[in-house]
Tab-separated table of C-alpha atoms in Angstrom:
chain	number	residue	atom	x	y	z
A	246	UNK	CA	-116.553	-11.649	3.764
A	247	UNK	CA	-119.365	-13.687	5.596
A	248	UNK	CA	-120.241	-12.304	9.601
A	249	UNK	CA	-119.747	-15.680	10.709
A	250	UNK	CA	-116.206	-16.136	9.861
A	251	UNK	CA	-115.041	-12.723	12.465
A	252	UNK	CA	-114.405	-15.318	15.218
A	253	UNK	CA	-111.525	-16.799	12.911
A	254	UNK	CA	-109.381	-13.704	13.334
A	255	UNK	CA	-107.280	-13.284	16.138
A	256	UNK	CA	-106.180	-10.115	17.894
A	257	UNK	CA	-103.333	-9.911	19.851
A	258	UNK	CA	-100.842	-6.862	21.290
A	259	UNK	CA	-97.632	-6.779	18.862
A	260	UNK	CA	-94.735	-6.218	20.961
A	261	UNK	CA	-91.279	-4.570	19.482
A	262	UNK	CA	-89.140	-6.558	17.643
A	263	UNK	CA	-86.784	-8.339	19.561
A	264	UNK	CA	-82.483	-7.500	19.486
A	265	UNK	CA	-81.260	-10.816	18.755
A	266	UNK	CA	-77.587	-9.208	18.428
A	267	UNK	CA	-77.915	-7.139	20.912
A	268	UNK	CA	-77.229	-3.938	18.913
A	269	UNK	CA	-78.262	-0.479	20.708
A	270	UNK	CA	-80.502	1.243	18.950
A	271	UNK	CA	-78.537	4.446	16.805
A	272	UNK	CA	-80.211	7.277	19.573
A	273	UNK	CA	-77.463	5.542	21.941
A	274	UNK	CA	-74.420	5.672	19.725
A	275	UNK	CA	-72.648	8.668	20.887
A	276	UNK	CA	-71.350	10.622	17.705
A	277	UNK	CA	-67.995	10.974	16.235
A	278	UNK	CA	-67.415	14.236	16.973
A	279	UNK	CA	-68.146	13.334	20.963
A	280	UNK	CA	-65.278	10.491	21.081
A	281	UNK	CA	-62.123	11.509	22.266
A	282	UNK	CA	-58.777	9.179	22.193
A	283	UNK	CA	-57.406	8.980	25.972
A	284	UNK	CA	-54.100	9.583	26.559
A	285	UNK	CA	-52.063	7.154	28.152
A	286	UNK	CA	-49.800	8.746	31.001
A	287	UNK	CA	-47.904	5.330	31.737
A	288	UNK	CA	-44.576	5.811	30.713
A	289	UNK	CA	-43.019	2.767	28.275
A	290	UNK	CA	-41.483	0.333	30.653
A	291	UNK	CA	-37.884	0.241	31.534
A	292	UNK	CA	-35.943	-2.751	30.500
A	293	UNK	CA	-34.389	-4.481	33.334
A	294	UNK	CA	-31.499	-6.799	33.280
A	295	UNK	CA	-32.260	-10.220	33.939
A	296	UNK	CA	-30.568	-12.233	36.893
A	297	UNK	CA	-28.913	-14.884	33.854
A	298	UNK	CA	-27.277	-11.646	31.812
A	299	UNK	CA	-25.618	-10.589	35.120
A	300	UNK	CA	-24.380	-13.591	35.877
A	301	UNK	CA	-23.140	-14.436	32.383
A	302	UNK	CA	-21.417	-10.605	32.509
A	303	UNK	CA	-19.849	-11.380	35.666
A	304	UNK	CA	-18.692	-14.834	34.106
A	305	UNK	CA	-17.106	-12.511	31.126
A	306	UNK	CA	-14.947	-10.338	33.686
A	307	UNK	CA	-13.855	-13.231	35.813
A	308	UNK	CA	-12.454	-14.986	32.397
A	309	UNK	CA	-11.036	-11.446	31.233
A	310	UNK	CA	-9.198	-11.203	34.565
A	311	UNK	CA	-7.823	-14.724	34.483
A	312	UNK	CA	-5.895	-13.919	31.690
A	313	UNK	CA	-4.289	-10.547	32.399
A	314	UNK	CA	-2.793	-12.181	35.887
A	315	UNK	CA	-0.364	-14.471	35.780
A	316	UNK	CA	-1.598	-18.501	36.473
A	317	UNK	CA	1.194	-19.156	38.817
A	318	UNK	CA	4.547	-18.233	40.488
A	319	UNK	CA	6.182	-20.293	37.440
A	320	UNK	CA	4.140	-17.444	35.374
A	321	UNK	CA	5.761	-14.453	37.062
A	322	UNK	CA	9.475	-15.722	36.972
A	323	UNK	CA	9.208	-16.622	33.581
A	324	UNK	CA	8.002	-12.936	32.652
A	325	UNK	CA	11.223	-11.584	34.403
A	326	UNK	CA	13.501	-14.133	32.817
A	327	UNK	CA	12.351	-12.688	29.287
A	328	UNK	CA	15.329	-10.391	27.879
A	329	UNK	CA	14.243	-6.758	27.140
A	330	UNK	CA	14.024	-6.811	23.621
A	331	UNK	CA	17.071	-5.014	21.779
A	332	UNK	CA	17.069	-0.961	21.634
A	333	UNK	CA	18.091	0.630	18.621
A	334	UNK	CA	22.020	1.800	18.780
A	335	UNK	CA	22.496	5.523	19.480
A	336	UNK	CA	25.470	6.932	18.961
A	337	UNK	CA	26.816	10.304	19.890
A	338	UNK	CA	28.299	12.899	16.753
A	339	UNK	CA	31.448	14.359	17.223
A	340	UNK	CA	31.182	18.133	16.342
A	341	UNK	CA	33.325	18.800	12.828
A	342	UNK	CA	36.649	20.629	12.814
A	343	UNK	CA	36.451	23.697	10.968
A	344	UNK	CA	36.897	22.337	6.684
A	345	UNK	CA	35.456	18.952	7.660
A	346	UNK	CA	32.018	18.656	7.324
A	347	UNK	CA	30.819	16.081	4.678
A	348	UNK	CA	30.357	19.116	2.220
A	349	UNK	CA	33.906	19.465	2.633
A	350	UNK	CA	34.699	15.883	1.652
A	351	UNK	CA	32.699	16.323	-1.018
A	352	UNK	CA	34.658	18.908	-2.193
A	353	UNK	CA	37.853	17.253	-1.852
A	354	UNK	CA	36.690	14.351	-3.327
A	355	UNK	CA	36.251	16.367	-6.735
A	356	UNK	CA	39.319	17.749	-6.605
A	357	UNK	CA	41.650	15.480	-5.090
A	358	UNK	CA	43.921	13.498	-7.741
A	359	UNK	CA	44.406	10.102	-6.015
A	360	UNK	CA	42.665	9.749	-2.534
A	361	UNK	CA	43.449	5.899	-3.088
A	362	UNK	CA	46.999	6.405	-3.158
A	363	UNK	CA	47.357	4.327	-5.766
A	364	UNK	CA	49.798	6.349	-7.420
A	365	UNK	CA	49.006	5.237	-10.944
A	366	UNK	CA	48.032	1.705	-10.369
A	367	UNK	CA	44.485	0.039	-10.495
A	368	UNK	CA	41.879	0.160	-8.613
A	369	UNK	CA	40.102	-2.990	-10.372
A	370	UNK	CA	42.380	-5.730	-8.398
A	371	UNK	CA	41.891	-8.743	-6.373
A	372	UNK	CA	42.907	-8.070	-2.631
A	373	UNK	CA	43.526	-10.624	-0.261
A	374	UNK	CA	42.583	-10.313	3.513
A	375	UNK	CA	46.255	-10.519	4.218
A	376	UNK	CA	47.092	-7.429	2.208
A	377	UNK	CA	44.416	-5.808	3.834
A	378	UNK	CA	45.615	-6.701	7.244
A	379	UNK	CA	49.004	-5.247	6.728
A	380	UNK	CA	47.431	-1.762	6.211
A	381	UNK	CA	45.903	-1.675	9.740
A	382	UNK	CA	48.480	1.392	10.998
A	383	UNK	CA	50.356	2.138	7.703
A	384	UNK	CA	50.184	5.984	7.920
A	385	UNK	CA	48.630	7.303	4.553
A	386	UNK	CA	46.652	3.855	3.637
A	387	UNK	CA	44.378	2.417	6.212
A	388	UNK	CA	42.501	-0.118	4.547
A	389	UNK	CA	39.230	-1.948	5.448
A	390	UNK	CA	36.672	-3.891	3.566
A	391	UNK	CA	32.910	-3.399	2.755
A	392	UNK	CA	30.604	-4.955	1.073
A	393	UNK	CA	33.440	-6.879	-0.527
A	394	UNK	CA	35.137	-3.303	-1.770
A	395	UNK	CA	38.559	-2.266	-0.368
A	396	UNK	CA	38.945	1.146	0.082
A	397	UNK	CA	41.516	3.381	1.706
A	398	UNK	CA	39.965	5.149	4.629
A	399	UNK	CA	42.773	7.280	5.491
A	400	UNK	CA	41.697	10.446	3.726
A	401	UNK	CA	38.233	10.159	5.514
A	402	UNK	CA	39.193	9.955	9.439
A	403	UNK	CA	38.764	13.638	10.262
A	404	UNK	CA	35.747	13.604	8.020
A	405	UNK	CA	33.831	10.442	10.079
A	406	UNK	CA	30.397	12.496	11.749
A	407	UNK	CA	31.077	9.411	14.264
A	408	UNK	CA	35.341	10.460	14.713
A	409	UNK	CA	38.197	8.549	13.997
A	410	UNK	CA	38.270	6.274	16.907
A	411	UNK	CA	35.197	4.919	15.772
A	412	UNK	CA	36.323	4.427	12.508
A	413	UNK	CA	39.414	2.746	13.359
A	414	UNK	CA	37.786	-0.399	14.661
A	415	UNK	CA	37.522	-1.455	10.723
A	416	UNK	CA	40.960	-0.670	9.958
A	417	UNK	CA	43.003	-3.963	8.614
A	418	UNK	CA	39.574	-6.071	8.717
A	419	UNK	CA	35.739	-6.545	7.284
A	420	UNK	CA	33.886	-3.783	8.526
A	421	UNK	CA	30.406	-4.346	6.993
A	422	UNK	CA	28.424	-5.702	9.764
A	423	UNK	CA	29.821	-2.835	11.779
A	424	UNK	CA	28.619	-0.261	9.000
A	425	UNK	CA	25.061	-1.674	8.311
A	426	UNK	CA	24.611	-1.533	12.872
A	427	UNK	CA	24.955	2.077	12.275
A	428	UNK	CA	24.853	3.222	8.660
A	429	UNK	CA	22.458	0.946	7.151
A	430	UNK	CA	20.981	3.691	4.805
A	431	UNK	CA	24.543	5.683	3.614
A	432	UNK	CA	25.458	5.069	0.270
A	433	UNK	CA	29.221	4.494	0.520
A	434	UNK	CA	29.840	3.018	-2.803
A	435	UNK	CA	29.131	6.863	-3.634
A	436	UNK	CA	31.329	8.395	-0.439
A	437	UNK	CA	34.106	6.014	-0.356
A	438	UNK	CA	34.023	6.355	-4.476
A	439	UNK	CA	37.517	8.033	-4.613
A	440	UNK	CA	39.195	5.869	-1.835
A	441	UNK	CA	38.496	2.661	-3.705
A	442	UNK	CA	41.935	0.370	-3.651
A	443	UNK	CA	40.365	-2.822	-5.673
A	444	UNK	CA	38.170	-6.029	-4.447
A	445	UNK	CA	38.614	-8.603	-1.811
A	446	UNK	CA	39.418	-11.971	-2.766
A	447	UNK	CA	37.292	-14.215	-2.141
A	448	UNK	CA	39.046	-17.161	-3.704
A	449	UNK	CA	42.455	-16.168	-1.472
């Protein structure tokens, strides 16, 4: 190259290059190993009930309250006008004489020829309510209907857990409403088997 042409050439100081993202250069980056996570002490924030939930809960009581007490003095006498509703019948047992339990019966009724008193006669008949009626005191042959069966209830009086007085109130008369208030669940087709007289006439 000619000695002439050195003016052409320019010199100038070269500065650093400049950051235009302004990263840090890697001597500033602290290392991995030198970062530690901070704890947080701050404990997780407690949920507060808002002033429209409160009143909406109070709202929910008032209702809940309204309806247990009564609306009105019409309410309250009506609630004391209301009947108790009906309690189941109890009824006293008369202790057995000695040979009368319903074992006993039983017994008797498997040995016992003619508990009917029948005396040879049938037991398959049609009874009318005014036959039945005129065995209401006969001594030996109390009669009373149930469940549209006559049957002879003489032999049983002593045997009754409930006593003969009790049992009297059928004699000469339907007693099956009075049976199923407090005997609902004996089978007397299989007690009363023996006593059977014959079958109420419906047709009288």
């Amino acid at each position: 190259m000619a000695n002439d042409d050195s003016s052409d050439f320019t010199f100038c100081q070269v500065s650093p290059p400049v950051d235009q993202f302004n990263l840090e250069s890697p001597k500033s980056l602290k290392t991995i190993q030198t970062l530690k996570l901070e704890e947080t002490s701050n404990p997780a924030p407690k949920l507060e009930a808002s002033s429209s939930t409160k009143v909406q809960d109070t709202q929910t009581e008032n209702s809940t309250s309204d309806l247990i007490k009564p609306s009105s003095k019409a309410d309250v006498a009506a609630e004391k006008d209301k009947k108790p509703s009906e309690k189941k019948v109890v009824r006293k047992k008369v202790p057995f004489e000695k040979g009368y339990s319903q074992m006993d019966w039983l017994k008797l009724t498997q040995t016992h020829p003619d508990l009917a008193g029948l005396k040879g006669r049938s037991n398959r008949r049609l009874i009318t309510m005014d036959e039945i009626k005129q065995h209401k005191n006969t001594e030996g042959a109390i009669w009373t209907v149930l469940k549209g069966r006559v049957y002879n209830m003489s032999p049983y009086l002593k045997f009754h857990p409930g006593g003969d007085d009790m049992l009297m109130k059928a004699a000469g008369k339907d007693c099956t409403s009075l049976f199923n208030k407090y005997h609902a669940w004996v089978n007397a087709e299989f007690l009363m088997e023996k006593c059977l007289v014959g079958f109420l006439d419906v047709n009288e």
